[in-house]
């Protein structure tokens, strides 16, 4: 059904008229802002469509990815929140232009036309979400996002957002939901028959700077950002600040920020960011780890071998835990590493152009076998026995044996 992806894995019921593409979302009584629940039966099916074709999109890939990826200290010298978010709209303005999954007949090229893929996450082997950002905007207009949904080997109608979703994850507590977050702290929660715009993570003057990533740790969503912001999602629409012992303050505060987070448990979490910073959270207090590189770290994963891996600028790869860290020497690439993922007992790494694997033999390029290597890479995501490589215009899937092209 059109809304099947919203209800799978939950006990909620969704009333769907597939022939008429009429979807009725079930309202969650626990959601603090039920008025933000979108009933797709009331949405207009029209979408903002671009005339840009996918081949044309490729020419914009590098420029847009660089615009959406903060390399270095993008917010250095910024003195006020107003300067950070001069165009940030209030929550109420986001509810009206947010179509939920809606009926429309289109080709795959039309669905992706005008959008460059920036991130995504696998929920199940046969269900995944991919976020695309507008390739071209007018003037100072903020780029909008579209959430594409891959369900049982087919692309179903997407979700349009009035803001740029920076990162996404699958949270399983308190309920299983796709959680997508913008730099300004706007939150999309999809699942259980609902598409909900939740209240901002840190509304008003509490928002000190852009958020950079959201990730599920032990089923709970954690969001991080500049100035070493860290929040955990306690319940729908309720985020708790847990960065009291690491939040950057003072005149040089904007020189610090987290880019990646992961953990073995709620009391054993690691975060990495600008200038090679590595921090550990024991459930109550953050402590810095020794810095062994000055390169910015863009991704971090807690491996199944009990070690933590972080990677970033100029191909730097770190490995360790606690206060014991080492740099892994390799000559595989000097490109910036943007994504890393632990899959089938080894670490995968991705740049904008290639995927690599870390084994006992060191870092080496991934062998895609008979499947053509993707022209673009960027992020990696794994769940339920599959690994996805997500690039600006390409998606490939690895089941542990073979790679196959998804898009």
mmCIF file of C-alpha atoms in Angstrom:
data_model
loop_
_atom_site.group_PDB
_atom_site.id
_atom_site.type_symbol
_atom_site.label_atom_id
_atom_site.label_comp_id
_atom_site.label_asym_id
_atom_site.label_seq_id
_atom_site.Cartn_x
_atom_site.Cartn_y
_atom_site.Cartn_z
ATOM 1 C CA UNK A 1 0.000 0.000 0.000
ATOM 2 C CA UNK A 2 1.003 3.615 -0.394
ATOM 3 C CA UNK A 3 1.335 4.010 3.359
ATOM 4 C CA UNK A 4 2.730 0.580 4.058
ATOM 5 C CA UNK A 5 6.176 1.956 4.891
ATOM 6 C CA UNK A 6 4.636 4.010 7.681
ATOM 7 C CA UNK A 7 3.061 1.102 9.502
ATOM 8 C CA UNK A 8 5.484 -1.770 9.066
ATOM 9 C CA UNK A 9 7.077 -2.937 12.259
ATOM 10 C CA UNK A 10 4.400 -1.296 14.420
ATOM 11 C CA UNK A 11 1.043 -2.276 15.848
ATOM 12 C CA UNK A 12 -0.697 0.810 14.440
ATOM 13 C CA UNK A 13 -3.334 0.422 11.729
ATOM 14 C CA UNK A 14 -3.431 2.531 8.603
ATOM 15 C CA UNK A 15 -6.582 2.839 6.513
ATOM 16 C CA UNK A 16 -5.451 2.929 2.912
ATOM 17 C CA UNK A 17 -7.420 3.115 -0.335
ATOM 18 C CA UNK A 18 -4.688 2.170 -2.741
ATOM 19 C CA UNK A 19 -6.766 2.630 -5.885
ATOM 20 C CA UNK A 20 -7.616 6.192 -4.948
ATOM 21 C CA UNK A 21 -4.267 6.814 -3.236
ATOM 22 C CA UNK A 22 -6.155 8.008 -0.151
ATOM 23 C CA UNK A 23 -4.172 7.590 3.042
ATOM 24 C CA UNK A 24 -5.525 8.293 6.519
ATOM 25 C CA UNK A 25 -2.825 8.665 9.122
ATOM 26 C CA UNK A 26 -3.509 7.442 12.654
ATOM 27 C CA UNK A 27 -3.047 10.218 15.182
ATOM 28 C CA UNK A 28 -0.598 9.519 17.991
ATOM 29 C CA UNK A 29 -2.097 10.704 21.252
ATOM 30 C CA UNK A 30 1.367 10.876 22.768
ATOM 31 C CA UNK A 31 2.575 13.454 20.265
ATOM 32 C CA UNK A 32 2.833 16.860 22.021
ATOM 33 C CA UNK A 33 1.730 18.690 18.852
ATOM 34 C CA UNK A 34 -1.102 16.663 17.277
ATOM 35 C CA UNK A 35 -1.923 19.595 15.025
ATOM 36 C CA UNK A 36 1.299 18.856 13.185
ATOM 37 C CA UNK A 37 0.144 15.368 12.236
ATOM 38 C CA UNK A 38 -0.402 15.397 8.501
ATOM 39 C CA UNK A 39 -3.493 13.668 7.103
ATOM 40 C CA UNK A 40 -2.569 12.849 3.545
ATOM 41 C CA UNK A 41 -6.214 12.751 2.491
ATOM 42 C CA UNK A 42 -6.212 16.532 2.856
ATOM 43 C CA UNK A 43 -2.974 17.143 0.982
ATOM 44 C CA UNK A 44 -2.896 18.348 -2.590
ATOM 45 C CA UNK A 45 -1.025 15.924 -4.844
ATOM 46 C CA UNK A 46 0.852 18.650 -6.672
ATOM 47 C CA UNK A 47 4.588 18.782 -6.066
ATOM 48 C CA UNK A 48 7.203 21.330 -6.810
ATOM 49 C CA UNK A 49 8.855 19.827 -9.887
ATOM 50 C CA UNK A 50 12.050 20.884 -11.525
ATOM 51 C CA UNK A 51 12.778 20.740 -15.216
ATOM 52 C CA UNK A 52 16.311 19.654 -14.456
ATOM 53 C CA UNK A 53 17.040 16.110 -15.627
ATOM 54 C CA UNK A 54 19.262 13.645 -13.753
ATOM 55 C CA UNK A 55 22.165 14.039 -16.210
ATOM 56 C CA UNK A 56 22.023 17.791 -15.616
ATOM 57 C CA UNK A 57 21.908 17.144 -11.858
ATOM 58 C CA UNK A 58 25.267 15.426 -12.031
ATOM 59 C CA UNK A 59 26.940 18.676 -13.054
ATOM 60 C CA UNK A 60 25.706 20.270 -9.846
ATOM 61 C CA UNK A 61 26.632 17.341 -7.597
ATOM 62 C CA UNK A 62 30.009 18.484 -6.319
ATOM 63 C CA UNK A 63 28.909 22.104 -5.834
ATOM 64 C CA UNK A 64 25.791 21.227 -3.876
ATOM 65 C CA UNK A 65 27.472 18.556 -1.771
ATOM 66 C CA UNK A 66 30.162 20.990 -0.787
ATOM 67 C CA UNK A 67 27.470 23.498 0.141
ATOM 68 C CA UNK A 68 25.677 20.974 2.347
ATOM 69 C CA UNK A 69 28.811 19.523 3.945
ATOM 70 C CA UNK A 70 30.545 21.712 6.534
ATOM 71 C CA UNK A 71 34.260 21.260 5.953
ATOM 72 C CA UNK A 72 36.194 23.054 8.639
ATOM 73 C CA UNK A 73 34.734 25.779 10.784
ATOM 74 C CA UNK A 74 31.873 27.157 8.730
ATOM 75 C CA UNK A 75 30.528 29.124 11.666
ATOM 76 C CA UNK A 76 33.810 30.578 12.879
ATOM 77 C CA UNK A 77 33.422 34.161 13.941
ATOM 78 C CA UNK A 78 29.632 34.032 14.032
ATOM 79 C CA UNK A 79 28.470 36.108 16.951
ATOM 80 C CA UNK A 80 24.723 35.620 17.013
ATOM 81 C CA UNK A 81 22.014 33.059 16.376
ATOM 82 C CA UNK A 82 20.192 35.562 14.198
ATOM 83 C CA UNK A 83 23.169 35.596 11.869
ATOM 84 C CA UNK A 84 23.236 31.790 11.827
ATOM 85 C CA UNK A 85 19.587 31.417 10.867
ATOM 86 C CA UNK A 86 18.372 34.620 9.225
ATOM 87 C CA UNK A 87 15.810 32.666 7.185
ATOM 88 C CA UNK A 88 14.687 30.147 9.825
ATOM 89 C CA UNK A 89 10.877 29.978 9.701
ATOM 90 C CA UNK A 90 8.712 29.252 12.736
ATOM 91 C CA UNK A 91 7.337 25.750 13.138
ATOM 92 C CA UNK A 92 3.824 26.744 12.147
ATOM 93 C CA UNK A 93 5.002 27.795 8.698
ATOM 94 C CA UNK A 94 6.411 24.341 8.120
ATOM 95 C CA UNK A 95 3.195 22.427 8.641
ATOM 96 C CA UNK A 96 1.269 23.708 5.626
ATOM 97 C CA UNK A 97 3.881 23.099 2.891
ATOM 98 C CA UNK A 98 4.704 19.572 4.129
ATOM 99 C CA UNK A 99 2.955 17.008 1.938
ATOM 100 C CA UNK A 100 3.008 13.496 3.368
ATOM 101 C CA UNK A 101 3.237 10.491 1.024
ATOM 102 C CA UNK A 102 0.833 11.486 -1.701
ATOM 103 C CA UNK A 103 -0.633 10.127 -4.924
ATOM 104 C CA UNK A 104 1.117 11.002 -8.128
ATOM 105 C CA UNK A 105 1.934 9.169 -11.295
ATOM 106 C CA UNK A 106 5.476 9.776 -12.463
ATOM 107 C CA UNK A 107 8.616 8.175 -13.793
ATOM 108 C CA UNK A 108 11.697 7.587 -11.675
ATOM 109 C CA UNK A 109 13.547 10.367 -13.471
ATOM 110 C CA UNK A 110 10.723 12.790 -12.725
ATOM 111 C CA UNK A 111 10.670 11.786 -9.076
ATOM 112 C CA UNK A 112 14.380 12.540 -8.611
ATOM 113 C CA UNK A 113 14.608 15.428 -11.078
ATOM 114 C CA UNK A 114 16.169 18.534 -9.531
ATOM 115 C CA UNK A 115 17.396 16.742 -6.394
ATOM 116 C CA UNK A 116 20.820 15.528 -5.337
ATOM 117 C CA UNK A 117 20.996 12.751 -2.779
ATOM 118 C CA UNK A 118 22.800 13.726 0.423
ATOM 119 C CA UNK A 119 22.082 10.999 2.999
ATOM 120 C CA UNK A 120 19.803 8.117 3.908
ATOM 121 C CA UNK A 121 19.262 5.140 6.179
ATOM 122 C CA UNK A 122 18.243 1.512 5.842
ATOM 123 C CA UNK A 123 15.375 0.442 8.083
ATOM 124 C CA UNK A 124 14.941 -3.145 6.917
ATOM 125 C CA UNK A 125 16.469 -5.174 4.124
ATOM 126 C CA UNK A 126 13.555 -4.173 1.878
ATOM 127 C CA UNK A 127 12.804 -0.706 3.269
ATOM 128 C CA UNK A 128 15.062 2.349 3.192
ATOM 129 C CA UNK A 129 14.855 6.137 3.114
ATOM 130 C CA UNK A 130 16.978 8.523 1.057
ATOM 131 C CA UNK A 131 17.079 12.304 1.414
ATOM 132 C CA UNK A 132 17.660 14.577 -1.538
ATOM 133 C CA UNK A 133 18.279 18.320 -1.546
ATOM 134 C CA UNK A 134 17.305 20.763 -4.275
ATOM 135 C CA UNK A 135 20.172 21.185 -6.703
ATOM 136 C CA UNK A 136 19.260 24.763 -7.605
ATOM 137 C CA UNK A 137 17.587 27.451 -5.512
ATOM 138 C CA UNK A 138 16.639 31.035 -6.252
ATOM 139 C CA UNK A 139 18.842 33.698 -4.671
ATOM 140 C CA UNK A 140 19.212 33.217 -0.936
ATOM 141 C CA UNK A 141 16.356 30.718 -0.775
ATOM 142 C CA UNK A 142 17.103 27.803 1.525
ATOM 143 C CA UNK A 143 17.171 24.449 -0.305
ATOM 144 C CA UNK A 144 14.289 22.099 0.379
ATOM 145 C CA UNK A 145 14.463 18.356 0.825
ATOM 146 C CA UNK A 146 12.582 15.357 -0.447
ATOM 147 C CA UNK A 147 12.467 12.035 1.413
ATOM 148 C CA UNK A 148 12.509 9.181 -1.093
ATOM 149 C CA UNK A 149 11.232 5.784 0.041
ATOM 150 C CA UNK A 150 12.416 2.440 -1.289
ATOM 151 C CA UNK A 151 9.886 -0.236 -0.320
ATOM 152 C CA UNK A 152 10.188 -3.827 -1.578
ATOM 153 C CA UNK A 153 12.384 -2.910 -4.536
ATOM 154 C CA UNK A 154 10.209 -0.058 -5.729
ATOM 155 C CA UNK A 155 10.194 3.684 -5.150
ATOM 156 C CA UNK A 156 6.904 4.877 -3.674
ATOM 157 C CA UNK A 157 5.611 8.473 -3.463
ATOM 158 C CA UNK A 158 8.057 10.649 -1.481
ATOM 159 C CA UNK A 159 7.662 13.185 1.310
ATOM 160 C CA UNK A 160 8.483 16.843 0.569
ATOM 161 C CA UNK A 161 9.965 19.081 3.269
ATOM 162 C CA UNK A 162 10.071 22.871 3.369
ATOM 163 C CA UNK A 163 13.553 22.731 4.888
ATOM 164 C CA UNK A 164 16.867 21.014 4.273
ATOM 165 C CA UNK A 165 17.009 17.721 6.180
ATOM 166 C CA UNK A 166 20.645 17.323 7.109
ATOM 167 C CA UNK A 167 20.660 13.829 8.615
ATOM 168 C CA UNK A 168 18.368 10.900 9.357
ATOM 169 C CA UNK A 169 18.239 7.727 11.424
ATOM 170 C CA UNK A 170 15.856 5.001 12.562
ATOM 171 C CA UNK A 171 14.852 5.424 16.212
ATOM 172 C CA UNK A 172 13.194 2.462 17.924
ATOM 173 C CA UNK A 173 12.364 4.078 21.245
ATOM 174 C CA UNK A 174 9.779 5.027 22.345
ATOM 175 C CA UNK A 175 8.349 3.977 18.947
ATOM 176 C CA UNK A 176 9.991 2.956 15.704
ATOM 177 C CA UNK A 177 10.274 6.056 13.534
ATOM 178 C CA UNK A 178 12.321 7.605 10.795
ATOM 179 C CA UNK A 179 13.827 10.734 12.366
ATOM 180 C CA UNK A 180 15.147 13.426 10.008
ATOM 181 C CA UNK A 181 16.701 16.631 11.368
ATOM 182 C CA UNK A 182 17.641 19.954 9.786
ATOM 183 C CA UNK A 183 20.543 22.196 10.751
ATOM 184 C CA UNK A 184 18.057 24.517 12.456
ATOM 185 C CA UNK A 185 16.632 21.689 14.573
ATOM 186 C CA UNK A 186 13.412 20.970 12.685
ATOM 187 C CA UNK A 187 12.368 17.343 13.040
ATOM 188 C CA UNK A 188 10.411 14.967 10.834
ATOM 189 C CA UNK A 189 9.121 11.754 12.442
ATOM 190 C CA UNK A 190 7.584 9.167 10.091
ATOM 191 C CA UNK A 191 6.177 5.818 11.097
ATOM 192 C CA UNK A 192 3.185 4.159 12.665
ATOM 193 C CA UNK A 193 0.947 5.588 9.960
ATOM 194 C CA UNK A 194 2.043 9.175 10.579
ATOM 195 C CA UNK A 195 4.157 11.917 9.071
ATOM 196 C CA UNK A 196 4.762 14.424 11.859
ATOM 197 C CA UNK A 197 6.677 17.682 12.113
ATOM 198 C CA UNK A 198 7.773 17.735 15.733
ATOM 199 C CA UNK A 199 8.736 20.849 17.721
ATOM 200 C CA UNK A 200 12.264 22.107 17.176
ATOM 201 C CA UNK A 201 14.973 20.382 19.163
ATOM 202 C CA UNK A 202 16.141 23.596 20.809
ATOM 203 C CA UNK A 203 13.614 26.336 20.058
ATOM 204 C CA UNK A 204 14.164 30.054 20.297
ATOM 205 C CA UNK A 205 17.254 31.549 21.821
ATOM 206 C CA UNK A 206 18.434 28.136 23.063
ATOM 207 C CA UNK A 207 19.585 27.196 19.555
ATOM 208 C CA UNK A 208 23.276 28.123 19.497
ATOM 209 C CA UNK A 209 24.250 26.830 16.056
ATOM 210 C CA UNK A 210 23.616 24.318 13.268
ATOM 211 C CA UNK A 211 23.032 20.646 13.955
ATOM 212 C CA UNK A 212 25.108 18.206 11.923
ATOM 213 C CA UNK A 213 23.921 14.641 12.574
ATOM 214 C CA UNK A 214 21.238 12.510 14.195
ATOM 215 C CA UNK A 215 21.959 8.871 15.041
ATOM 216 C CA UNK A 216 20.224 6.084 16.896
ATOM 217 C CA UNK A 217 22.164 4.621 19.813
ATOM 218 C CA UNK A 218 20.549 1.677 21.586
ATOM 219 C CA UNK A 219 17.325 2.655 19.818
ATOM 220 C CA UNK A 220 17.288 6.285 21.000
ATOM 221 C CA UNK A 221 17.951 9.214 18.666
ATOM 222 C CA UNK A 222 20.824 11.550 19.531
ATOM 223 C CA UNK A 223 21.415 14.844 17.705
ATOM 224 C CA UNK A 224 24.709 16.726 17.666
ATOM 225 C CA UNK A 225 26.029 19.940 16.205
ATOM 226 C CA UNK A 226 28.336 22.911 16.320
ATOM 227 C CA UNK A 227 29.603 24.168 19.684
ATOM 228 C CA UNK A 228 29.509 20.480 20.751
ATOM 229 C CA UNK A 229 25.746 20.391 21.093
ATOM 230 C CA UNK A 230 24.255 17.029 22.107
ATOM 231 C CA UNK A 231 20.581 16.171 22.602
ATOM 232 C CA UNK A 232 18.706 12.902 23.118
ATOM 233 C CA UNK A 233 15.095 12.301 22.114
ATOM 234 C CA UNK A 234 13.233 11.240 25.248
ATOM 235 C CA UNK A 235 9.797 11.060 23.637
ATOM 236 C CA UNK A 236 8.020 12.398 20.531
ATOM 237 C CA UNK A 237 8.748 16.132 20.369
ATOM 238 C CA UNK A 238 10.839 16.111 23.556
ATOM 239 C CA UNK A 239 14.626 16.387 23.348
ATOM 240 C CA UNK A 240 16.885 16.594 26.389
ATOM 241 C CA UNK A 241 20.134 18.504 26.378
ATOM 242 C CA UNK A 242 23.059 16.360 27.639
ATOM 243 C CA UNK A 243 26.043 18.529 26.663
ATOM 244 C CA UNK A 244 26.467 20.485 29.897
ATOM 245 C CA UNK A 245 29.994 19.120 30.380
ATOM 246 C CA UNK A 246 31.197 19.547 26.788
ATOM 247 C CA UNK A 247 29.323 22.547 25.289
ATOM 248 C CA UNK A 248 31.810 25.059 23.928
ATOM 249 C CA UNK A 249 31.609 28.567 25.387
ATOM 250 C CA UNK A 250 33.623 31.749 25.275
ATOM 251 C CA UNK A 251 35.008 33.844 22.400
ATOM 252 C CA UNK A 252 36.372 30.793 20.546
ATOM 253 C CA UNK A 253 33.291 28.619 20.990
ATOM 254 C CA UNK A 254 32.512 28.588 17.272
ATOM 255 C CA UNK A 255 35.848 26.895 16.623
ATOM 256 C CA UNK A 256 34.443 23.675 18.088
ATOM 257 C CA UNK A 257 31.735 21.310 16.952
ATOM 258 C CA UNK A 258 30.694 17.683 16.665
ATOM 259 C CA UNK A 259 30.178 16.034 13.267
ATOM 260 C CA UNK A 260 29.582 12.396 14.204
ATOM 261 C CA UNK A 261 28.302 10.337 17.117
ATOM 262 C CA UNK A 262 27.847 6.639 17.941
ATOM 263 C CA UNK A 263 27.864 4.457 21.004
ATOM 264 C CA UNK A 264 27.961 0.952 22.391
ATOM 265 C CA UNK A 265 25.302 1.874 24.961
ATOM 266 C CA UNK A 266 23.747 5.013 26.520
ATOM 267 C CA UNK A 267 26.628 5.042 29.015
ATOM 268 C CA UNK A 268 29.386 4.479 26.452
ATOM 269 C CA UNK A 269 29.064 7.080 23.676
ATOM 270 C CA UNK A 270 31.698 8.737 21.485
ATOM 271 C CA UNK A 271 31.557 11.940 19.435
ATOM 272 C CA UNK A 272 34.044 13.373 16.939
ATOM 273 C CA UNK A 273 34.365 16.663 15.149
ATOM 274 C CA UNK A 274 36.445 19.630 14.125
ATOM 275 C CA UNK A 275 40.173 19.707 14.672
ATOM 276 C CA UNK A 276 40.305 15.983 15.446
ATOM 277 C CA UNK A 277 38.307 16.302 18.649
ATOM 278 C CA UNK A 278 37.162 13.054 20.272
ATOM 279 C CA UNK A 279 34.930 12.950 23.350
ATOM 280 C CA UNK A 280 33.465 10.168 25.486
ATOM 281 C CA UNK A 281 30.170 10.172 27.412
ATOM 282 C CA UNK A 282 29.683 7.795 30.343
ATOM 283 C CA UNK A 283 26.007 8.518 30.792
ATOM 284 C CA UNK A 284 26.525 11.551 33.018
ATOM 285 C CA UNK A 285 29.680 13.359 31.948
ATOM 286 C CA UNK A 286 31.630 14.075 28.745
ATOM 287 C CA UNK A 287 35.431 13.858 28.816
ATOM 288 C CA UNK A 288 37.854 14.667 25.979
ATOM 289 C CA UNK A 289 40.170 12.014 24.582
ATOM 290 C CA UNK A 290 43.764 12.773 23.596
ATOM 291 C CA UNK A 291 43.916 14.507 20.206
ATOM 292 C CA UNK A 292 46.197 12.717 17.751
ATOM 293 C CA UNK A 293 45.229 14.623 14.603
ATOM 294 C CA UNK A 294 44.245 18.158 13.697
ATOM 295 C CA UNK A 295 42.170 17.052 10.716
ATOM 296 C CA UNK A 296 38.394 17.396 10.978
ATOM 297 C CA UNK A 297 36.637 14.102 11.657
ATOM 298 C CA UNK A 298 33.415 13.625 9.684
ATOM 299 C CA UNK A 299 32.269 10.122 10.631
ATOM 300 C CA UNK A 300 32.518 7.732 13.554
ATOM 301 C CA UNK A 301 31.371 4.154 14.200
ATOM 302 C CA UNK A 302 31.560 1.779 17.133
ATOM 303 C CA UNK A 303 32.715 -1.486 15.622
ATOM 304 C CA UNK A 304 31.674 -5.007 16.391
ATOM 305 C CA UNK A 305 35.257 -5.698 17.449
ATOM 306 C CA UNK A 306 34.814 -3.413 20.457
ATOM 307 C CA UNK A 307 36.838 -0.557 18.984
ATOM 308 C CA UNK A 308 35.782 2.905 17.811
ATOM 309 C CA UNK A 309 36.680 4.177 14.353
ATOM 310 C CA UNK A 310 36.725 7.806 13.194
ATOM 311 C CA UNK A 311 37.668 9.225 9.800
ATOM 312 C CA UNK A 312 37.728 12.526 7.974
ATOM 313 C CA UNK A 313 39.844 15.015 6.101
ATOM 314 C CA UNK A 314 42.572 13.870 3.715
ATOM 315 C CA UNK A 315 41.771 10.217 4.346
ATOM 316 C CA UNK A 316 42.662 10.174 8.022
ATOM 317 C CA UNK A 317 41.432 7.045 9.856
ATOM 318 C CA UNK A 318 41.655 6.655 13.636
ATOM 319 C CA UNK A 319 41.028 3.612 15.804
ATOM 320 C CA UNK A 320 40.831 3.240 19.575
ATOM 321 C CA UNK A 321 38.696 3.446 22.671
ATOM 322 C CA UNK A 322 38.794 5.436 25.895
ATOM 323 C CA UNK A 323 42.037 7.386 25.936
ATOM 324 C CA UNK A 324 43.986 4.975 23.706
ATOM 325 C CA UNK A 325 43.935 5.953 20.028
ATOM 326 C CA UNK A 326 46.065 5.339 16.966
ATOM 327 C CA UNK A 327 46.149 6.597 13.404
ATOM 328 C CA UNK A 328 45.886 3.866 10.763
ATOM 329 C CA UNK A 329 48.542 4.459 8.147
ATOM 330 C CA UNK A 330 47.431 3.805 4.580
ATOM 331 C CA UNK A 331 47.952 5.008 1.016
ATOM 332 C CA UNK A 332 44.506 4.134 -0.354
ATOM 333 C CA UNK A 333 43.288 7.734 -0.635
ATOM 334 C CA UNK A 334 43.940 11.297 0.438
ATOM 335 C CA UNK A 335 40.364 12.351 -0.346
ATOM 336 C CA UNK A 336 38.139 13.424 2.529
ATOM 337 C CA UNK A 337 36.254 10.493 4.055
ATOM 338 C CA UNK A 338 32.587 11.344 4.691
ATOM 339 C CA UNK A 339 31.007 8.040 5.623
ATOM 340 C CA UNK A 340 31.919 4.952 7.603
ATOM 341 C CA UNK A 341 29.908 1.886 8.572
ATOM 342 C CA UNK A 342 30.576 -1.413 10.321
ATOM 343 C CA UNK A 343 29.236 -4.302 8.267
ATOM 344 C CA UNK A 344 29.930 -8.031 8.468
ATOM 345 C CA UNK A 345 32.924 -7.760 10.782
ATOM 346 C CA UNK A 346 34.738 -5.009 8.945
ATOM 347 C CA UNK A 347 34.730 -1.255 8.469
ATOM 348 C CA UNK A 348 33.659 0.378 5.217
ATOM 349 C CA UNK A 349 34.682 3.947 4.364
ATOM 350 C CA UNK A 350 33.464 6.292 1.632
ATOM 351 C CA UNK A 351 34.659 9.431 -0.080
ATOM 352 C CA UNK A 352 32.710 11.342 -2.715
ATOM 353 C CA UNK A 353 34.102 9.047 -5.385
ATOM 354 C CA UNK A 354 34.838 5.615 -3.923
ATOM 355 C CA UNK A 355 34.197 3.041 -1.190
ATOM 356 C CA UNK A 356 36.994 1.418 0.800
ATOM 357 C CA UNK A 357 37.323 -1.427 3.294
ATOM 358 C CA UNK A 358 39.539 -1.753 6.346
ATOM 359 C CA UNK A 359 40.859 -5.257 6.976
ATOM 360 C CA UNK A 360 43.979 -6.831 8.421
ATOM 361 C CA UNK A 361 45.658 -5.960 5.138
ATOM 362 C CA UNK A 362 44.871 -2.287 5.647
ATOM 363 C CA UNK A 363 42.623 0.129 3.742
ATOM 364 C CA UNK A 364 41.826 -0.962 0.187
ATOM 365 C CA UNK A 365 39.270 -0.024 -2.482
ATOM 366 C CA UNK A 366 36.081 -2.071 -2.487
ATOM 367 C CA UNK A 367 35.674 -4.570 -5.300
ATOM 368 C CA UNK A 368 32.212 -4.051 -6.808
ATOM 369 C CA UNK A 369 32.577 -7.199 -8.898
ATOM 370 C CA UNK A 370 30.555 -7.342 -12.120
ATOM 371 C CA UNK A 371 28.365 -4.493 -10.904
ATOM 372 C CA UNK A 372 29.546 -1.116 -12.281
ATOM 373 C CA UNK A 373 31.219 1.022 -9.634
ATOM 374 C CA UNK A 374 29.044 4.004 -8.663
ATOM 375 C CA UNK A 375 30.005 7.370 -10.140
ATOM 376 C CA UNK A 376 29.222 9.078 -6.832
ATOM 377 C CA UNK A 377 29.556 7.976 -3.221
ATOM 378 C CA UNK A 378 29.276 9.846 0.066
ATOM 379 C CA UNK A 379 27.387 8.132 2.896
ATOM 380 C CA UNK A 380 27.127 4.528 4.117
ATOM 381 C CA UNK A 381 24.252 2.926 6.019
ATOM 382 C CA UNK A 382 23.630 -0.671 7.057
ATOM 383 C CA UNK A 383 20.853 -2.698 8.699
ATOM 384 C CA UNK A 384 19.194 -6.081 8.438
ATOM 385 C CA UNK A 385 22.024 -7.670 6.488
ATOM 386 C CA UNK A 386 22.513 -5.056 3.760
ATOM 387 C CA UNK A 387 24.883 -2.116 3.279
ATOM 388 C CA UNK A 388 24.006 0.880 1.117
ATOM 389 C CA UNK A 389 26.456 3.279 -0.500
ATOM 390 C CA UNK A 390 24.658 6.574 -1.086
ATOM 391 C CA UNK A 391 26.036 9.177 -3.487
ATOM 392 C CA UNK A 392 24.678 12.338 -5.071
ATOM 393 C CA UNK A 393 23.272 10.428 -8.045
ATOM 394 C CA UNK A 394 23.979 6.769 -7.268
ATOM 395 C CA UNK A 395 22.853 4.156 -4.733
ATOM 396 C CA UNK A 396 24.357 0.665 -4.566
ATOM 397 C CA UNK A 397 23.577 -2.210 -2.191
ATOM 398 C CA UNK A 398 25.864 -4.902 -0.790
ATOM 399 C CA UNK A 399 24.414 -8.075 0.760
ATOM 400 C CA UNK A 400 27.760 -9.397 1.947
ATOM 401 C CA UNK A 401 28.397 -11.266 -1.292
ATOM 402 C CA UNK A 402 27.356 -9.134 -4.246
ATOM 403 C CA UNK A 403 26.873 -5.476 -5.038
ATOM 404 C CA UNK A 404 23.862 -4.362 -7.055
ATOM 405 C CA UNK A 405 22.699 -0.996 -8.321
ATOM 406 C CA UNK A 406 19.613 0.449 -6.645
ATOM 407 C CA UNK A 407 19.563 3.824 -8.405
#
